Coordinates of C-alpha atoms and ligand atoms in Angstrom, one line a residue:
M1 CA -0.1 0.0 0.1
S2 CA 1.3 3.3 -0.9
P3 CA 1.6 5.8 2.1
P4 CA -1.0 8.5 2.5
F5 CA 0.0 12.1 2.1
P6 CA 0.4 14.3 5.2
Q7 CA -3.0 16.1 6.0
L8 CA -2.2 19.7 7.1
S9 CA -4.2 22.7 8.1
P10 CA -4.1 25.5 5.6
D11 CA -1.6 27.5 8.0
Q12 CA 0.5 24.5 8.5
Q13 CA 0.6 24.0 4.6
S14 CA 1.7 27.6 3.8
L15 CA 4.4 27.5 6.6
L16 CA 5.6 24.2 5.0
T17 CA 5.5 25.9 1.4
E18 CA 7.6 28.9 2.9
R19 CA 10.3 26.5 4.3
L20 CA 10.4 24.7 1.0
L21 CA 10.8 27.9 -0.8
H22 CA 13.4 29.1 1.4
W23 CA 15.4 26.1 1.1
S24 CA 15.3 26.1 -2.6
L25 CA 16.4 29.4 -3.0
A26 CA 19.2 29.1 -0.6
N27 CA 20.4 25.8 -2.2
G28 CA 19.9 26.5 -5.7
L29 CA 16.8 24.5 -6.4
T30 CA 16.1 27.4 -8.8
M31 CA 15.8 28.2 -12.5
Y32 CA 15.1 31.5 -14.4
P33 CA 11.6 32.5 -14.9
P34 CA 10.4 32.6 -18.6
Q35 CA 11.5 35.6 -20.6
F36 CA 14.0 36.6 -17.8
K37 CA 16.1 39.9 -18.2
T38 CA 17.7 40.0 -14.8
F39 CA 19.8 37.4 -12.8
S40 CA 17.0 36.8 -10.4
P41 CA 16.1 33.2 -10.3
V42 CA 12.7 31.7 -8.9
A43 CA 12.4 28.3 -7.2
A44 CA 12.1 25.6 -9.5
P45 CA 8.4 24.1 -10.0
M46 CA 8.4 21.3 -7.6
T47 CA 6.2 19.2 -5.4
L48 CA 5.5 19.9 -1.8
F49 CA 5.6 16.2 -0.8
P50 CA 7.6 13.3 -2.1
T51 CA 5.4 11.0 -4.4
P52 CA 4.9 7.3 -3.5
F53 CA 6.9 4.9 -5.6
P54 CA 7.1 1.0 -5.4
R55 CA 10.5 0.2 -4.0
E56 CA 11.1 -2.9 -6.1
A57 CA 10.4 -1.1 -9.3
F58 CA 12.7 1.7 -8.2
L59 CA 15.6 -0.6 -7.4
S60 CA 15.0 -2.5 -10.7
A61 CA 15.2 0.8 -12.6
L62 CA 18.4 1.4 -10.9
A63 CA 19.7 -2.1 -11.5
V64 CA 19.1 -2.3 -15.3
Q65 CA 20.8 0.9 -16.0
E66 CA 24.3 -0.4 -16.8
T67 CA 22.9 -3.1 -19.2
F68 CA 20.9 -0.2 -21.1
N69 CA 24.2 1.8 -21.1
Q70 CA 25.9 -1.2 -22.6
L71 CA 23.1 -1.8 -25.1
Y72 CA 23.3 1.7 -26.4
I73 CA 27.1 1.5 -26.6
N74 CA 26.9 -1.8 -28.4
V75 CA 24.6 -0.2 -31.2
V76 CA 26.9 2.8 -31.4
T77 CA 30.0 0.7 -31.9
N78 CA 28.1 -1.5 -34.4
T79 CA 28.5 1.4 -36.8
P80 CA 27.4 -0.3 -40.0
W81 CA 24.1 -1.6 -38.6
L82 CA 23.5 1.9 -36.9
T83 CA 24.4 3.9 -39.9
T84 CA 22.3 1.7 -42.4
I85 CA 19.3 2.8 -40.3
L86 CA 20.2 6.4 -40.1
E87 CA 20.6 6.5 -43.7
S88 CA 16.9 5.6 -44.3
L89 CA 15.8 7.5 -41.3
S90 CA 17.4 10.8 -42.8
E91 CA 15.1 10.5 -45.9
F92 CA 12.1 10.9 -43.5
D93 CA 13.5 13.7 -41.7
P94 CA 16.2 15.3 -43.7
D95 CA 16.1 18.7 -41.8
F96 CA 17.2 17.3 -38.5
T97 CA 18.0 13.6 -38.2
G98 CA 19.3 13.9 -41.8
K99 CA 21.5 16.8 -41.0
L100 CA 22.9 15.4 -38.0
F101 CA 23.8 12.2 -39.9
S102 CA 25.2 14.2 -42.9
T103 CA 27.4 16.1 -40.5
Y104 CA 28.6 12.7 -39.1
K105 CA 29.3 11.7 -42.6
A106 CA 31.2 15.0 -43.3
A107 CA 33.3 14.3 -40.2
V108 CA 34.0 10.9 -41.2
Q109 CA 35.4 12.2 -44.6
I110 CA 37.6 14.9 -42.7
G111 CA 38.7 12.2 -40.2
I112 CA 37.3 11.7 -36.7
P113 CA 40.6 11.8 -34.6
Q114 CA 39.1 10.8 -31.2
P115 CA 38.0 7.2 -30.9
V116 CA 37.0 7.8 -27.3
S117 CA 33.3 8.8 -26.9
M118 CA 31.2 9.3 -23.9
G119 CA 27.6 9.6 -22.7
L120 CA 25.6 11.1 -19.9
F121 CA 22.6 8.9 -20.3
R122 CA 19.1 8.9 -18.9
S123 CA 16.4 6.2 -19.1
D124 CA 12.9 7.3 -18.3
Y125 CA 10.1 5.1 -17.0
M126 CA 6.6 5.2 -15.7
V127 CA 5.1 2.6 -13.3
H128 CA 2.6 0.3 -15.0
G129 CA 1.0 -2.0 -12.5
A130 CA 3.9 -3.0 -10.2
E131 CA 6.6 -2.7 -12.9
I132 CA 8.5 0.0 -14.6
K133 CA 8.0 0.6 -18.3
Q134 CA 10.5 2.6 -20.5
I135 CA 9.3 5.9 -21.9
E136 CA 12.6 6.5 -23.8
F137 CA 16.4 6.4 -23.4
N138 CA 18.2 9.8 -23.8
T139 CA 21.5 10.0 -25.1
V140 CA 22.2 13.6 -25.5
S141 CA 21.8 16.6 -23.1
V142 CA 20.1 14.8 -20.4
S143 CA 18.7 17.5 -17.8
F144 CA 17.6 17.6 -14.1
G145 CA 20.6 15.8 -12.8
G146 CA 21.5 18.8 -10.9
L147 CA 18.0 19.7 -9.5
S148 CA 17.2 16.2 -8.7
S149 CA 19.6 15.7 -6.0
K150 CA 18.4 19.0 -4.5
I151 CA 14.7 18.3 -4.5
A152 CA 15.3 14.9 -2.8
E153 CA 17.5 16.7 -0.2
A154 CA 14.6 19.3 0.3
H155 CA 12.1 16.9 1.0
S156 CA 14.3 14.9 3.3
Y157 CA 14.9 18.3 5.0
L158 CA 11.3 19.0 5.5
N159 CA 10.8 15.5 6.7
N160 CA 13.7 15.6 9.2
T161 CA 12.5 18.9 10.6
G162 CA 9.1 17.8 11.1
A163 CA 7.6 20.2 8.8
Y164 CA 5.3 17.5 7.3
T165 CA 3.5 17.0 10.8
A166 CA 1.7 19.2 13.1
D167 CA 3.6 18.0 16.2
G168 CA 7.1 18.3 14.5
K169 CA 7.7 14.6 14.1
K170 CA 9.0 12.8 11.1
Y171 CA 6.2 11.8 8.8
Y172 CA 8.1 9.3 6.8
D173 CA 10.8 6.7 7.7
P174 CA 13.9 8.6 6.5
K175 CA 15.1 5.4 4.9
A176 CA 12.1 5.6 2.5
L177 CA 13.4 9.0 1.2
P178 CA 16.6 7.9 -0.9
A179 CA 19.1 10.5 -1.8
S180 CA 19.8 11.1 -5.5
E181 CA 23.6 11.4 -6.2
S182 CA 23.2 12.5 -9.5
I183 CA 25.2 15.9 -9.2
E184 CA 28.4 14.0 -8.0
K185 CA 27.9 11.0 -10.2
L186 CA 27.2 13.0 -13.5
A187 CA 30.3 15.2 -12.7
S188 CA 32.2 12.0 -12.1
G189 CA 31.1 10.6 -15.6
L190 CA 32.6 13.7 -17.1
A191 CA 35.7 13.5 -14.9
D192 CA 36.0 9.9 -16.4
G193 CA 35.9 11.3 -19.9
H194 CA 38.3 14.0 -19.0
A195 CA 40.7 11.5 -17.4
A196 CA 40.5 9.3 -20.6
Y197 CA 41.5 12.5 -22.6
N198 CA 44.4 13.2 -20.6
E199 CA 45.8 9.8 -20.2
S200 CA 48.6 10.4 -22.4
Q201 CA 49.4 13.9 -21.4
D202 CA 49.6 15.9 -18.2
T203 CA 48.4 19.4 -19.5
S204 CA 45.6 21.2 -17.6
T205 CA 42.6 20.9 -19.8
V206 CA 38.7 22.1 -19.4
V207 CA 35.4 20.8 -20.1
L208 CA 33.5 22.9 -22.7
V209 CA 29.9 23.0 -21.8
V210 CA 27.9 23.9 -25.1
V211 CA 24.8 25.7 -23.9
Q212 CA 21.6 27.3 -25.4
P213 CA 21.3 31.1 -25.4
G214 CA 18.9 32.3 -22.8
E215 CA 18.9 28.8 -21.0
R216 CA 16.5 29.1 -18.1
N217 CA 17.7 25.8 -16.6
V218 CA 21.4 27.0 -15.9
F219 CA 21.4 26.3 -12.3
D220 CA 20.7 22.4 -13.0
Q221 CA 23.9 22.7 -15.2
R222 CA 26.0 24.7 -12.8
H223 CA 25.5 22.2 -10.0
I224 CA 27.3 19.8 -12.1
E225 CA 30.0 22.3 -13.1
Y226 CA 30.8 23.1 -9.5
S227 CA 30.9 19.5 -8.5
L228 CA 33.5 19.0 -11.6
L229 CA 35.4 22.0 -10.1
K230 CA 35.7 20.4 -6.6
R231 CA 37.6 17.6 -8.5
G232 CA 40.0 20.2 -10.0
I233 CA 38.3 20.3 -13.4
K234 CA 37.4 23.8 -14.7
S235 CA 34.5 24.3 -17.3
V236 CA 33.9 27.0 -19.7
R237 CA 30.3 27.7 -21.2
M238 CA 29.6 28.7 -24.8
T239 CA 26.7 28.5 -27.2
L240 CA 27.0 26.7 -30.5
G241 CA 26.8 30.1 -32.2
E242 CA 30.0 31.1 -30.5
I243 CA 32.0 28.0 -31.0
T244 CA 33.5 28.9 -34.5
T245 CA 34.8 32.4 -33.3
K246 CA 35.7 31.4 -29.7
T247 CA 37.5 28.1 -30.3
T248 CA 40.4 26.9 -32.5
V249 CA 41.5 23.6 -33.6
D250 CA 45.2 23.3 -34.2
A251 CA 47.1 21.0 -36.7
A252 CA 47.1 18.1 -34.2
R253 CA 43.3 18.7 -33.9
K254 CA 43.3 19.7 -30.5
L255 CA 40.6 22.1 -29.4
Y256 CA 41.4 25.3 -27.6
V257 CA 39.4 28.1 -25.9
N258 CA 40.7 31.3 -27.6
A259 CA 40.3 33.6 -24.6
S260 CA 42.4 31.7 -22.4
G261 CA 44.4 29.4 -24.6
E262 CA 43.2 26.4 -22.5
E263 CA 42.9 22.9 -24.2
V264 CA 39.5 21.2 -24.1
S265 CA 39.2 17.5 -22.9
V266 CA 35.5 17.0 -23.1
V267 CA 32.7 18.8 -25.0
Y268 CA 29.6 18.4 -23.0
F269 CA 26.4 19.2 -25.0
R270 CA 23.5 20.7 -23.2
S271 CA 22.4 22.1 -26.6
G272 CA 22.4 20.7 -30.0
Y273 CA 19.5 18.2 -29.5
A274 CA 16.7 20.2 -31.3
P275 CA 16.4 22.1 -34.7
A276 CA 15.9 25.2 -32.8
D277 CA 19.5 24.8 -31.5
Y278 CA 20.9 25.2 -35.1
V279 CA 19.9 28.8 -35.9
N280 CA 22.0 29.0 -39.0
E281 CA 24.7 27.3 -41.2
S282 CA 27.5 28.2 -38.9
T283 CA 25.9 26.2 -35.9
W284 CA 26.1 23.1 -38.1
E285 CA 29.7 24.0 -39.1
A286 CA 30.5 24.4 -35.2
R287 CA 29.2 20.9 -34.7
L288 CA 31.5 19.6 -37.2
H289 CA 34.3 21.6 -36.0
L290 CA 33.8 20.0 -32.5
E291 CA 33.2 16.5 -34.0
T292 CA 36.3 16.6 -35.9
S293 CA 38.6 17.9 -32.8
L294 CA 40.6 15.6 -30.6
A295 CA 38.2 16.6 -27.6
V296 CA 36.0 13.8 -26.3
K297 CA 32.4 14.3 -27.1
C298 CA 29.7 13.9 -24.7
P299 CA 28.0 12.8 -26.8
S300 CA 29.5 12.1 -30.3
L301 CA 26.9 12.7 -33.3
L302 CA 26.5 8.8 -33.5
T303 CA 26.0 8.4 -29.8
Q304 CA 23.3 11.1 -29.9
L305 CA 21.7 9.4 -33.0
S306 CA 21.7 6.2 -31.4
G307 CA 19.0 7.5 -29.2
S308 CA 16.4 8.3 -32.0
K309 CA 13.0 7.1 -31.3
K310 CA 13.1 4.8 -34.3
I311 CA 16.3 3.0 -32.9
Q312 CA 14.3 2.6 -29.6
Q313 CA 11.4 1.1 -31.6
I314 CA 13.8 -1.6 -33.4
L315 CA 15.2 -2.5 -30.3
T316 CA 12.1 -3.8 -28.7
T317 CA 12.3 -7.2 -29.9
R318 CA 14.3 -10.1 -28.1
E319 CA 15.9 -10.9 -31.4
Q320 CA 17.7 -7.5 -31.8
I321 CA 18.4 -7.2 -28.1
V322 CA 20.3 -10.6 -28.0
Q323 CA 22.2 -9.5 -31.1
F324 CA 23.5 -6.5 -29.2
L325 CA 24.0 -8.2 -25.8
P326 CA 25.2 -11.6 -26.9
D327 CA 26.9 -12.3 -23.6
A328 CA 24.2 -11.1 -21.3
P329 CA 22.8 -13.7 -19.0
E330 CA 19.3 -14.6 -19.4
A331 CA 18.0 -12.9 -16.0
Q332 CA 19.7 -9.5 -17.5
L333 CA 18.1 -9.9 -20.9
A334 CA 14.7 -10.8 -19.0
Q335 CA 15.0 -7.6 -16.9
L336 CA 15.7 -5.6 -19.8
L337 CA 13.0 -6.8 -21.8
S338 CA 10.3 -6.5 -19.0
T339 CA 10.6 -2.8 -19.2
F340 CA 9.4 -2.5 -22.7
V341 CA 6.1 -1.8 -24.0
D342 CA 4.8 -2.3 -27.6
I343 CA 6.4 0.1 -30.1
Y344 CA 5.4 -0.2 -33.8
P345 CA 7.1 1.1 -37.0
L346 CA 4.5 2.8 -39.4
D347 CA 6.1 1.4 -42.5
D348 CA 5.2 -1.6 -45.1
T349 CA 6.4 -4.3 -42.8
P350 CA 3.7 -6.6 -41.3
R351 CA 4.1 -4.8 -38.0
G352 CA 3.9 -1.7 -39.8
Q353 CA 0.7 -2.6 -41.6
L354 CA -0.7 -3.6 -38.1
A355 CA 0.2 -0.5 -36.5
K356 CA -1.5 1.5 -39.4
K357 CA -4.7 -0.1 -38.4
L358 CA -4.2 0.4 -34.7
A359 CA -3.3 4.1 -35.2
F360 CA -6.8 4.6 -36.5
E361 CA -8.9 2.0 -34.7
Q362 CA -7.5 2.1 -31.2
S363 CA -5.8 5.5 -31.2
E364 CA -6.7 6.1 -27.6
H365 CA -4.1 3.6 -26.4
F366 CA -1.3 5.2 -28.3
V367 CA 1.3 8.0 -28.6
L368 CA 2.8 8.8 -31.8
K369 CA 6.4 10.1 -31.9
P370 CA 8.5 11.9 -34.3
Q371 CA 12.4 11.7 -34.4
R372 CA 12.7 14.6 -32.0
E373 CA 13.9 15.3 -28.5
G374 CA 13.1 17.8 -25.6
G375 CA 9.4 17.5 -25.3
G376 CA 6.3 18.9 -26.8
N377 CA 6.7 17.0 -30.0
N378 CA 4.2 14.1 -29.7
I379 CA 0.9 13.3 -30.9
Y380 CA -1.6 11.6 -28.4
K381 CA -4.5 9.4 -28.7
E382 CA -7.6 10.9 -30.6
N383 CA -5.2 13.5 -32.3
I384 CA -3.3 10.5 -34.1
P385 CA -5.7 9.8 -36.8
G386 CA -6.2 13.6 -38.1
F387 CA -2.5 14.1 -37.8
L388 CA -1.6 11.2 -39.9
R389 CA -4.2 11.9 -42.5
S390 CA -2.6 15.4 -43.0
L391 CA 0.6 13.7 -44.0
D392 CA 1.4 11.9 -47.0
E393 CA 1.4 8.2 -46.1
K394 CA 5.0 7.8 -47.3
E395 CA 6.1 10.2 -44.4
W396 CA 4.4 7.9 -41.7
A397 CA 7.7 5.9 -41.6
G398 CA 9.5 8.7 -39.9
Y399 CA 7.1 8.2 -36.7
I400 CA 6.9 5.6 -34.2
L401 CA 3.5 4.3 -32.5
M402 CA 4.0 3.6 -28.9
A403 CA 1.4 1.8 -26.4
L404 CA 0.5 4.5 -23.8
I405 CA 1.6 3.5 -20.3
S406 CA -0.9 4.5 -17.4
P407 CA 1.0 5.2 -14.2
P408 CA -0.8 5.6 -10.9
R409 CA -2.3 9.0 -10.0
Y410 CA -1.5 10.8 -6.8
D411 CA -2.8 13.9 -4.9
N412 CA 0.4 15.7 -4.3
K413 CA 0.6 19.4 -4.5
I414 CA 2.7 21.4 -7.0
V415 CA 4.3 24.7 -6.0
R416 CA 4.9 26.9 -8.9
S417 CA 5.5 30.6 -9.0
D418 CA 4.4 31.3 -5.4
E419 CA 1.2 29.3 -6.3
T420 CA 0.1 25.9 -4.8
F421 CA -1.8 23.6 -7.3
S422 CA -3.6 20.6 -6.1
E423 CA -4.6 18.4 -9.0
P424 CA -3.8 14.7 -9.5
I425 CA -0.3 14.1 -10.7
I426 CA 1.6 11.2 -12.5
S427 CA 5.3 10.7 -12.3
E428 CA 8.1 9.7 -14.4
L429 CA 11.3 8.2 -12.9
G430 CA 14.7 9.0 -14.9
V431 CA 17.7 6.9 -14.0
F432 CA 21.1 8.5 -15.1
G433 CA 24.0 6.5 -16.5
T434 CA 27.5 7.5 -17.5
A435 CA 29.9 5.6 -19.8
V436 CA 33.2 6.1 -21.7
F437 CA 34.0 3.8 -24.4
N438 CA 35.9 3.6 -27.6
E439 CA 33.6 4.0 -30.5
Q440 CA 36.0 2.2 -33.0
T441 CA 36.8 -1.0 -31.0
G442 CA 33.8 -1.3 -28.9
E443 CA 35.9 -1.3 -25.7
I444 CA 34.1 0.1 -22.6
L445 CA 36.3 2.0 -20.3
T446 CA 33.5 2.9 -17.7
N447 CA 29.9 2.1 -17.3
K448 CA 28.0 3.4 -14.2
T449 CA 24.6 4.2 -12.8
A450 CA 24.5 7.8 -11.7
G451 CA 21.4 8.6 -9.6
W452 CA 17.8 9.2 -10.4
L453 CA 15.2 12.0 -11.2
L454 CA 11.5 12.0 -10.6
R455 CA 9.3 14.5 -12.5
S456 CA 5.7 14.9 -12.0
K457 CA 3.1 16.6 -14.1
F458 CA -0.6 17.1 -13.9
E459 CA -2.4 13.9 -15.0
S460 CA -4.4 16.2 -17.4
S461 CA -1.4 17.3 -19.3
N462 CA 0.3 14.9 -21.9
E463 CA 3.8 16.4 -21.8
G464 CA 6.0 16.5 -18.9
G465 CA 8.6 19.1 -19.7
V466 CA 9.8 21.1 -16.4
A467 CA 11.3 24.1 -18.2
A468 CA 8.2 24.3 -20.5
G469 CA 5.9 24.7 -17.6
F470 CA 4.0 21.5 -17.9
G471 CA 5.9 19.6 -15.1
C472 CA 7.9 19.8 -11.9
V473 CA 10.7 18.1 -10.1
D474 CA 9.9 15.7 -7.5
S475 CA 11.3 13.0 -5.3
V476 CA 10.5 9.4 -4.1
V477 CA 9.0 8.0 -1.0
L478 CA 9.5 4.2 -1.3
Y479 CA 6.9 1.6 -0.2
Ligands
ADP1 P1 11.1 13.4 -25.5 O1 12.3 13.1 -26.2 O2 10.6 14.8 -26.3 O3 11.2 13.8 -24.1 P2 9.3 11.5 -24.7 O4 9.3 10.1 -25.5 O5 10.0 11.4 -23.6 O6 9.9 12.5 -25.8 O7 7.8 12.0 -24.6 C1 7.6 13.1 -24.0 C2 6.5 12.9 -22.7 O8 5.4 12.1 -23.3 C3 7.0 11.9 -21.7 O9 7.8 12.6 -20.6 C4 5.8 11.5 -21.2 O10 5.2 12.1 -20.2 C5 4.9 11.3 -22.3 N1 4.9 9.9 -23.0 C6 5.8 9.7 -23.9 N2 5.6 8.3 -24.2 C7 4.6 7.8 -23.4 C8 3.8 6.5 -23.2 N3 4.4 5.5 -23.9 N4 2.9 6.5 -22.3 C9 2.7 7.6 -21.5 N5 3.2 8.7 -21.7 C10 4.1 8.8 -22.6
MG2 MG1 14.2 12.5 -25.1
MG3 MG1 11.6 12.5 -22.5

């Protein structure tokens, strides 16, 4: 049985909210508000209480992460297989997937000097029955590893100081509120890439963080940067638009920051995952310039593209998984496979033909996804038939059709911009992973689980983007 939420009087609740907001502003559980013009942050949208989450499902999501990291690394390093799929996918999405892929091919022509690649990954799930079911596997620019550690700490602080009860006692067993060490562990993942770069030399190098102009979620990123700095690793922030004028690649293909002359060990992308990040041709050139430098990319273009929705769809069958994880014990395979729901192509294969029927006849059970990242791109339920009809049938193959997962709803409260909303919420668990690997030989240098994130949103909204205003950061109370 999931634990009930604390029942508080209006006065107690406003005191609790004040404590939560003070803690958030004092500890960097913050973002910039929409259209910000000053440096003043606001508290990130968040839940007042931790949300119940079945312990076994939580532990199994953490336990399967290294297998998922390995699966995607093996996909990337089986380059002929991956590039064949990306070649045909490019036809359906020439403007973005196609551009990323042609930039990769241009890089291959020039020569990719750095065989070592790395990922900060995040595998997202919702609870379905007693199990976790995967929403998607993200291979680029995964966010909220910074704020996740903070919100879990905030909820624990409120619990430990008795703010959830009228008599000042702890409402939850502290052991049911796990910490998320995602800040430390994501920084440690970047430090692994940095160490791999510096193995053959002892110069002092920096991490280049590629950011979006006007990013509201900067503090999430900064927590990871400050943690890196505690390990003695400095980071420098730059937008894609600034790369060509503010960095240089020398004859040995080493990447340098012009202003300081510092050499770059790792390029950490917190931008470059959506079409809007490439405002003009020079931003595509910037990506090529970075890809053909000696710096370790987090992620490389191929690693980023391995996270395409189409790849996720292809990887839902046992035959495919076995091909990529030939040495995995049966229990490990079964655990991985148990996280999948049905995902269909919308092409001329038999499964594709079936999906074309389902999309029209049972649309209420599905979500239609294009090859995009970052939220706000999907088509849900009854909107699917009309959307498909508006396209030429040839274009349908650029989409995947995924069975909807229906997680339990909870009566938590969301605190956003000084307002508290009481509406049923549903939650999505993200598990972070980090890996450093050799893209040419397939050798895996490090493969780690790196903490977790819970995001919640009103049950009534289809998408869960926190920065976009649909969702909020949350933490778990295990039961
Ligand atoms: P993106 O890469 O844009 O984040 P996602 O695949 O994560 O795309 O979809 C965005 C959101 O849509 C998710 O955060 C989740 O709230 C919702 N969603 C996606 N797939 C499903 C699904 N199969 N069942 C229920 N909700 C889903
Ligand atoms: Mg995604
Ligand atoms: Mg997502």
